Coordinates of C-alpha atoms and ligand atoms in Angstrom, one line a residue:
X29 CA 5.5 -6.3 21.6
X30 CA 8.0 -4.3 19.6
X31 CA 6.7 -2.2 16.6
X32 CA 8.6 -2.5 13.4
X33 CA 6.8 0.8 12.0
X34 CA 5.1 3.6 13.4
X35 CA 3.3 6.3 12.3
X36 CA 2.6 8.9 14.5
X37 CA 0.1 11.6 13.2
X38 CA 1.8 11.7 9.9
X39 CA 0.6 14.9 7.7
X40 CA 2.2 16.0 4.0
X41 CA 1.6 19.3 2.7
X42 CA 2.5 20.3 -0.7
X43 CA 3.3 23.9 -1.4
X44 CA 3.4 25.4 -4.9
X45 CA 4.5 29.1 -6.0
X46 CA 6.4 31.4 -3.8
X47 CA 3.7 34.9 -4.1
X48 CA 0.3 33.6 -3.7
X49 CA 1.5 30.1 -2.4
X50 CA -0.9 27.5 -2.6
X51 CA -1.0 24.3 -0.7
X52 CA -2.6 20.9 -0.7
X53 CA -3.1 18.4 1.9
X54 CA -1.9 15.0 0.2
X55 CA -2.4 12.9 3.8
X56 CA -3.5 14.1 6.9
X57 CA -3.1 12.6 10.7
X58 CA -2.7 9.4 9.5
X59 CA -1.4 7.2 12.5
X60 CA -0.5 3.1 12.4
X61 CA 1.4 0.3 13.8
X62 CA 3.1 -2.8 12.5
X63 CA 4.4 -5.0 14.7
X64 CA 7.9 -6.9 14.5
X65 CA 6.5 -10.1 15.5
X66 CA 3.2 -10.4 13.5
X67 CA 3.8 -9.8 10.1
X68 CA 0.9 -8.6 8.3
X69 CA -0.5 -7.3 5.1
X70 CA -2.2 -4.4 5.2
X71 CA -3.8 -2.7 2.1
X72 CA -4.0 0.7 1.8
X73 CA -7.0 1.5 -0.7
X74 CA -8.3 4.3 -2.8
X75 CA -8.3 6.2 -6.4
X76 CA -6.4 8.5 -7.7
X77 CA -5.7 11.8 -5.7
X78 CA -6.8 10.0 -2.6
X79 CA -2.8 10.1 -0.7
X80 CA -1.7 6.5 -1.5
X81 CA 1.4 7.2 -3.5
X82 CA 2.3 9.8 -1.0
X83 CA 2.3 7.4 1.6
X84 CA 4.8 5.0 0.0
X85 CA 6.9 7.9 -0.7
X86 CA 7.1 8.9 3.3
X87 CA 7.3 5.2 4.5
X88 CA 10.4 4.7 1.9
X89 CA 12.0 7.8 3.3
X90 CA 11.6 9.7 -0.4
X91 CA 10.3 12.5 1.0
X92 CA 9.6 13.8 4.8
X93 CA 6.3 14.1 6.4
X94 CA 5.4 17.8 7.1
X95 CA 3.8 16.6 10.0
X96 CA 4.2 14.0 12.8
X97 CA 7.1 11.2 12.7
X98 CA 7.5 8.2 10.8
X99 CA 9.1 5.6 13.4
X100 CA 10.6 2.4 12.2
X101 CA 12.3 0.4 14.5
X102 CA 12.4 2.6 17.0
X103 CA 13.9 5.3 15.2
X104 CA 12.3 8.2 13.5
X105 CA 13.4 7.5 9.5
X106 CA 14.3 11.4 9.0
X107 CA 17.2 11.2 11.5
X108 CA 18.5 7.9 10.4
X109 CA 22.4 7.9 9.3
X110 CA 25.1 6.3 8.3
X111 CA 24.6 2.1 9.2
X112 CA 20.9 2.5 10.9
X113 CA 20.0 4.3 7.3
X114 CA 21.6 1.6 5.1
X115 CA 19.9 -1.2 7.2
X116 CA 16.6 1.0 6.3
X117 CA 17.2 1.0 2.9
X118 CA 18.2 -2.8 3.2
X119 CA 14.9 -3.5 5.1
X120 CA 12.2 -1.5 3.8
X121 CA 12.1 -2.7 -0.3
X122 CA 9.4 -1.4 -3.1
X123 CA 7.5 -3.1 -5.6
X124 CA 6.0 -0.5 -7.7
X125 CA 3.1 -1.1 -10.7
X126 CA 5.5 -0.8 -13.7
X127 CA 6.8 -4.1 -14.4
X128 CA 8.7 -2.2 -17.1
X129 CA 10.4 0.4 -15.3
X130 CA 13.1 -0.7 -13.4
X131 CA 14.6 -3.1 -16.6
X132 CA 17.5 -1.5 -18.5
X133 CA 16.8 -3.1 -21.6
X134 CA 20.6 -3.6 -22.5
X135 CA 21.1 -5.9 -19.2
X136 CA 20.2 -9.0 -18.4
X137 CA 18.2 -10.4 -15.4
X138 CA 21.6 -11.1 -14.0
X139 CA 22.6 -7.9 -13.8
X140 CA 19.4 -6.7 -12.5
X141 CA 19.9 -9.3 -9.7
X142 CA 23.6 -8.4 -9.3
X143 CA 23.4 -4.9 -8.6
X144 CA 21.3 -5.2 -4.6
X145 CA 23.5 -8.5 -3.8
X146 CA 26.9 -5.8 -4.8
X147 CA 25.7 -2.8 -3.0
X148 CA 24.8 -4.2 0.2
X149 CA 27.3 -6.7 -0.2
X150 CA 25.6 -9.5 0.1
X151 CA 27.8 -12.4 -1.0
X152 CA 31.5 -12.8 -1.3
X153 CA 31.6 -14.9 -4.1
X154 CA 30.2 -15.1 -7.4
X155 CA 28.7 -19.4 -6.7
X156 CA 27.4 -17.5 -3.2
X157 CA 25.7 -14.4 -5.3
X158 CA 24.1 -17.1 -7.8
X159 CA 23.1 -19.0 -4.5
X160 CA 21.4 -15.9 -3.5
X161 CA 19.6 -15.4 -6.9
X162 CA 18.7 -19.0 -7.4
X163 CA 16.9 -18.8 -3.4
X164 CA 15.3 -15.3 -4.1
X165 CA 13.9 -16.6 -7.5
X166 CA 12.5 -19.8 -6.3
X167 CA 11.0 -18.1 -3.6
X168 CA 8.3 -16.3 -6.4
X169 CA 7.7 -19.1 -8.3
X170 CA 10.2 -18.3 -10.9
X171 CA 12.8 -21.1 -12.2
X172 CA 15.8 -20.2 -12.5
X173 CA 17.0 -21.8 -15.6
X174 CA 13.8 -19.7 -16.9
X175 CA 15.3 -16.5 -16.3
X176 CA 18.6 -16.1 -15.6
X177 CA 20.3 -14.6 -18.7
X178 CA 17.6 -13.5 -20.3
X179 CA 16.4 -9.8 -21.4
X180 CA 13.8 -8.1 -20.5
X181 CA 12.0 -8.0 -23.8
X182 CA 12.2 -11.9 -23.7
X183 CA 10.0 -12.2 -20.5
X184 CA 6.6 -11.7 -19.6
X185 CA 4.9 -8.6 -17.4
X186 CA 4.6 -11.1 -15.1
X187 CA 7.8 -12.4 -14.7
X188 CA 9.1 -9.1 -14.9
X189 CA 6.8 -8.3 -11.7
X190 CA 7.8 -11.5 -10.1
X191 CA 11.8 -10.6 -11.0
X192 CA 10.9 -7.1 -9.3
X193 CA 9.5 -9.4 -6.2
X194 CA 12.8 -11.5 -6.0
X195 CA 15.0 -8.6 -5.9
X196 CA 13.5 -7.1 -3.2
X197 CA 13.3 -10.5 -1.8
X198 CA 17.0 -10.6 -1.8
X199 CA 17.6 -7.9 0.6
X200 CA 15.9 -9.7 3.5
X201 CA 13.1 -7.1 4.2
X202 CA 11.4 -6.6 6.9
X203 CA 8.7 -4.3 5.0
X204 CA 7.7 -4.1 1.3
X205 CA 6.0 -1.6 -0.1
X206 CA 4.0 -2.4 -3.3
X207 CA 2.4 0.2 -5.0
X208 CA 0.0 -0.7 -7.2
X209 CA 2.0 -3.8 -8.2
X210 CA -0.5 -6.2 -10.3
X211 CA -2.1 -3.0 -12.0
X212 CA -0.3 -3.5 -15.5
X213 CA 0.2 -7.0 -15.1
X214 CA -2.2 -9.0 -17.4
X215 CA -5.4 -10.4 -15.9
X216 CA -4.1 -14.1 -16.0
X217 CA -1.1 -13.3 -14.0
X218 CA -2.4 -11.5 -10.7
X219 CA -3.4 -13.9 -8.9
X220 CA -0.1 -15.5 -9.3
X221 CA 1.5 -12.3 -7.9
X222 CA -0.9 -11.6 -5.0
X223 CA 0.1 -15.5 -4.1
X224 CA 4.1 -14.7 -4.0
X225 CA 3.2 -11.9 -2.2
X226 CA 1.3 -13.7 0.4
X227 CA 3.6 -16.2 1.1
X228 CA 6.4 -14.0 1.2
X229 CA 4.2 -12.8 4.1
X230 CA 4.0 -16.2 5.5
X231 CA 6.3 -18.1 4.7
X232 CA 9.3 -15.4 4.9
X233 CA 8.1 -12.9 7.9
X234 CA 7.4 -10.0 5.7
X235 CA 4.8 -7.7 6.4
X236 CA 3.5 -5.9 3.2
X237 CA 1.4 -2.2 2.6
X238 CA -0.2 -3.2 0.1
X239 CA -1.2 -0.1 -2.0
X240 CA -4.3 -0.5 -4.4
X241 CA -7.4 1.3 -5.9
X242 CA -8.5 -2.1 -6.9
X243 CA -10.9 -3.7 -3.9
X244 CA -11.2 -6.9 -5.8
X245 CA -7.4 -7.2 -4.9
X246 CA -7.6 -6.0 -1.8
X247 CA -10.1 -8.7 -0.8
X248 CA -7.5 -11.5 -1.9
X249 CA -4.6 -10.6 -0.3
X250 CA -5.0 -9.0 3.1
X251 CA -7.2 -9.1 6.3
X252 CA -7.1 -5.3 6.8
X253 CA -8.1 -2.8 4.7
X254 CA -7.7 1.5 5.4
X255 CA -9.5 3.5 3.0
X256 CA -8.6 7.1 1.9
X257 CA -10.1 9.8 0.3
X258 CA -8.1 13.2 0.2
X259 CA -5.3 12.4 2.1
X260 CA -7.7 10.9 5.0
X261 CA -9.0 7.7 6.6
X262 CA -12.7 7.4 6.0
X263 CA -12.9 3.9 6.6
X264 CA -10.7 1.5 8.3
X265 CA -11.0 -2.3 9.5
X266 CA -11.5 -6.1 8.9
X267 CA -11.3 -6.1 4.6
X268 CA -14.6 -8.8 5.3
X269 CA -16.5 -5.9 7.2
X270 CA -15.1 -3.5 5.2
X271 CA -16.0 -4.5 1.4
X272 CA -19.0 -7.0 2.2
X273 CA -20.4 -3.8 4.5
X274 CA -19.3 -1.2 3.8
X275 CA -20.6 1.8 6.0
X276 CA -19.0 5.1 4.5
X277 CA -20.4 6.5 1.0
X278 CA -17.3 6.6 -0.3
X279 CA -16.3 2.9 0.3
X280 CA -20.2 2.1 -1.0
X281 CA -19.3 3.8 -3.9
X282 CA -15.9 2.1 -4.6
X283 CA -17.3 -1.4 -3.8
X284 CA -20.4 -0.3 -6.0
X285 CA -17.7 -0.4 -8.6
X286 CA -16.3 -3.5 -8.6
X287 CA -18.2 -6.2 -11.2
X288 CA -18.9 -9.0 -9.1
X289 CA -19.7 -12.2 -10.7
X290 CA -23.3 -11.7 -8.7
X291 CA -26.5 -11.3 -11.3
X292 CA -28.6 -10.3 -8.7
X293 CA -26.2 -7.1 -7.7
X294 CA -26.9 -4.3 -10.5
X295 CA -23.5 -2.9 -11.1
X296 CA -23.3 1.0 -10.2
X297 CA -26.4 1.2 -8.2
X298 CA -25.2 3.7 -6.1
X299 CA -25.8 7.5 -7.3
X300 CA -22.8 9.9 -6.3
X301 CA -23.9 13.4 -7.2
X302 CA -21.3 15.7 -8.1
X303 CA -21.4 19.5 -6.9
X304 CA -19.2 21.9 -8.2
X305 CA -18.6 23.6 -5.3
X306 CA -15.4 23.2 -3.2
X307 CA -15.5 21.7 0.1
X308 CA -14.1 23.6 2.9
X309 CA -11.0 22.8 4.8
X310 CA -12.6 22.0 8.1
X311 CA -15.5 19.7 6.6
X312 CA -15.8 15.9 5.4
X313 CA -13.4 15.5 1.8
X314 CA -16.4 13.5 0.7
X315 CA -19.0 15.7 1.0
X316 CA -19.5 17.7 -2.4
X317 CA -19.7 14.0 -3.7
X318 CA -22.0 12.6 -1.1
X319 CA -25.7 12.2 -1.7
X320 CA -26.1 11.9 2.1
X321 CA -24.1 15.3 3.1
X322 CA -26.0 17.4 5.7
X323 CA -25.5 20.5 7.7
X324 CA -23.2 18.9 10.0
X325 CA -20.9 17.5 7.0
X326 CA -19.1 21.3 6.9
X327 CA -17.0 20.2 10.0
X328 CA -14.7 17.1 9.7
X329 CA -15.9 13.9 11.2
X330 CA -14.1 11.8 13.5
X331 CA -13.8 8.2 13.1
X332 CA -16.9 6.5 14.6
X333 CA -16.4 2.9 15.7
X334 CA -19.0 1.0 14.0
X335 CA -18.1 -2.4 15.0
X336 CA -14.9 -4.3 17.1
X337 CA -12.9 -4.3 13.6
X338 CA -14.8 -1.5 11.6
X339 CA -14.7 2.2 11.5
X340 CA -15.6 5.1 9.3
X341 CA -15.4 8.6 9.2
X342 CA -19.1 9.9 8.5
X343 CA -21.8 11.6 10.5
X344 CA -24.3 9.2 9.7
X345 CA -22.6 6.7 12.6
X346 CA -22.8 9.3 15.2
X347 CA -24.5 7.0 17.3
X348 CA -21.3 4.8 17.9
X349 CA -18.1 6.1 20.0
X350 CA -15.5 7.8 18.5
X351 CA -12.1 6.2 18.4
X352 CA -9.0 8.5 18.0
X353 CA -6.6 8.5 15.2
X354 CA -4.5 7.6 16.9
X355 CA -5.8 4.5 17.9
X356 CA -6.8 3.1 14.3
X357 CA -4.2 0.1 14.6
X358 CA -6.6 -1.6 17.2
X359 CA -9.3 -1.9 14.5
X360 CA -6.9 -4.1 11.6
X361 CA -6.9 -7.6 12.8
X362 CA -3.3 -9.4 11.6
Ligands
SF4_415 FE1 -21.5 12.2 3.5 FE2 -21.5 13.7 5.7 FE3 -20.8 11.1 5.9 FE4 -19.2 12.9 4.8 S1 -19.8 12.9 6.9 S2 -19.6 10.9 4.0 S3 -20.7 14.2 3.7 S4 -22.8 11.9 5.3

C-alpha cells in the first residue's frame, strides 16, 4: 500500500535573537502515515501552544521542518519543483478557522471561485469554469443560485466556511488541512460543516487532518484522534478509547472540559495544579501541571501502548510495552 503522506520524525525549532539566542520546540519527533488508498480523517487535538498550527504550516510546505522529512507521495515536500510542486500545491488544500479571511470584500463569490480554476487552469471555457463551480458548490451543500454573485457581507459564516470548502474542493485534493475550521462558525452551523467535511471524505476520496482544541468535534468527525501538548504526542489512538478513556492527565483534563449533556458527570472534576516552576527539557511537558508527576516524570516518557488502538505518553502505564514513535500510525484505525 502506497502512502500519500509521511512524516518521518518531524521536529520544528524556533529560534529568536541572534546574542543570547533562545529557542523553542513547537513539535517534536512527530512521525505518521496516510495512506493513498484509505482515505481518512484524522484529528490532530490540543490547546493553544500545544504545536497544531505548526503542523499545518509544515504539511502545507509554509515553512520546513528543522528536523526529519515531510514525505508526500513519495517525495520529500522541501525538494519539490517546478510540476511535482504545483501538483503539491494543487493536491494538498487548507481550510483555516476564519471564515472571514480569505473574502476580499469588493469581489464576488465568483471571483473567489475564479481565481484556483485560472491558476491551475482548470477549465478552458468560461460554461466549463461555471461547470466546475456549480459541481464544487453542490458538493458542500451549497446551491448555487444561492451564492453565485453574491458578496461576502451578504452571506452567512457558514456559507462562507462552506465557500472556503468548495474552493478547495475544486482543486481535486488529495489532502485538506483544516485548521480549526468550525471555531468561528456559529453553533447552529457545525455540524453542517463537519458533515461536508465528512463526506468529502467519503464520498470524494479525501483524507482530512483535522486540526482542533475542541474534543466535542473531534468525537464527530474522525475515528482517530493524536493529542499534543508542547509540541508532543501524549496520547494517540481510536477517538472512542481516546475521549470515553482517556489514560494521560492531560487528555483527562481536556475531556474534563467538555460540558457533556450528562448530569451525573460534575463538569471540571479533575484538579490540575499549577507549579511555577519550569519543566526541564529532558522531562514529561506535562508535568509542572500534573497532579500525578513523580520522580521519574524529570525524564521524557515514551509512548506506552495501553491498548491495540490506544497509547499515551505517561509513566503511570509503565506496565504496558512501549511502542516507538515511529510506529504511532499502527494505533489510528481508518
Ligand atoms: Fe504526569 Fe508523569 Fe504522566 Fe507526565 S509522565 S503525565 S508528569 S504522571
Amino acid at each position: 500500500m502506497s502512502s500519500l503522506l509521511e512524516l518521518r520524525g518531524v521536529s520544528k525549532t524556533y529560534s529568536r535573537g541572534l546574542i543570547n539566542a533562545q529557542s523553542n520546540v513547537a513539535l517534536r519527533d512527530i512521525s505518521l502515515t496516510l495512506n493513498e488508498d484509505e482515505p481518512t480523517i484524522l484529528t490532530v487535538a490540543g490547546e493553544s501552544g500545544s504545536g497544531k498550527t505548526t503542523l499545518a504550516m509544515l504539511l502545507l510546505g509554509f515553512i520546513p521542518p528543522t528536523e526529519g522529512q515531510i514525505i508526500y507521495r513519495g517525495q520529500d515536500i522541501t525538494k519539490l519543483r517546478g510540476a511535482d510542486k504545483l501538483a503539491y500545491r494543487r493536491e494538498v488544500q487548507a481550510v483555516f478557522q476564519d471564515p472571514f479571511a480569505v473574502f476580499n470584500p469588493f469581489y464576488t463569490v465568483d471571483h473567489l471561485l475564479t481565481v484556483p480554476i485560472k491558476r491551475f487552469k482548470l477549465a478552458q471555457t468560461k460554461a466549463q469554469a461555471r461547470d466546475k463551480m456549480d459541481e464544487a458548490l453542490t458538493a458542500v451543500g451549497l446551491r448555487p443560485e444561492d451564492v453565485l454573485g453574491r458578496f461576502p457581507h451578504q452571506l452567512s459564516g457558514g456559507q462562507r466556511q462552506r465557500i472556503n470548502v468548495a474552493r478547495a474542493l475544486l482543486l481535486k485534493p488529495r489532502l485538506l488541512v483544516a485548521d480549526e475550521p468550525v471555531s468561528m462558525v456559529d453553533a447552529s452551523l457545525r455540524a453542517n460543516i463537519l458533515e461536508t467535511l465528512r463526506n468529502l471524505q467519503r464520498d470524494h476520496g479525501v483524507s482530512i487532518i483535522y486540526i482542533t482544541h475542541d474534543l466535542t468535534t473531534a468525537y464527530h468527525i474522525a475515528k482517530s484522534i493524536i493529542v499534543l501538548y508542547r509540541g508532543g504526542v501524549m496520547e494517540a489512538g481510536n477517538v472512542d478509547d481516546v475521549i470515553k478513556s482517556p489514560q494521560h492527565p492531560y487528555t483527562r483534563l481536556l475531556v474534563d472540559s467538555i460540558p457533556w449533556p450528562n448530569l451525573d458527570q460534575r463538569w471540571g472534576e479533575t484538579k490540575i495544579i499549577a507549579r511555577e516552576q519550569g519543566v526541564g527539557a529532558d522531562g514529561c511537558p506535562f508535568q509542572s501541571r500534573c497532579p500525578q508527576a513523580m520522580a521519574r516524570c524529570s525524564t521524557r516518557p515514551p509512548l506506552f501502548q495501553i491498548k491495540p488502538e490506544q497509547a499515551a505518553a505517561c509513566y503511570l502505564h509503565s506496565e504496558n510495552p512501549e511502542i516507538a514513535s515511529k510506529r504511532l500510525t499502527e494505533l489510528l484505525p481508518v
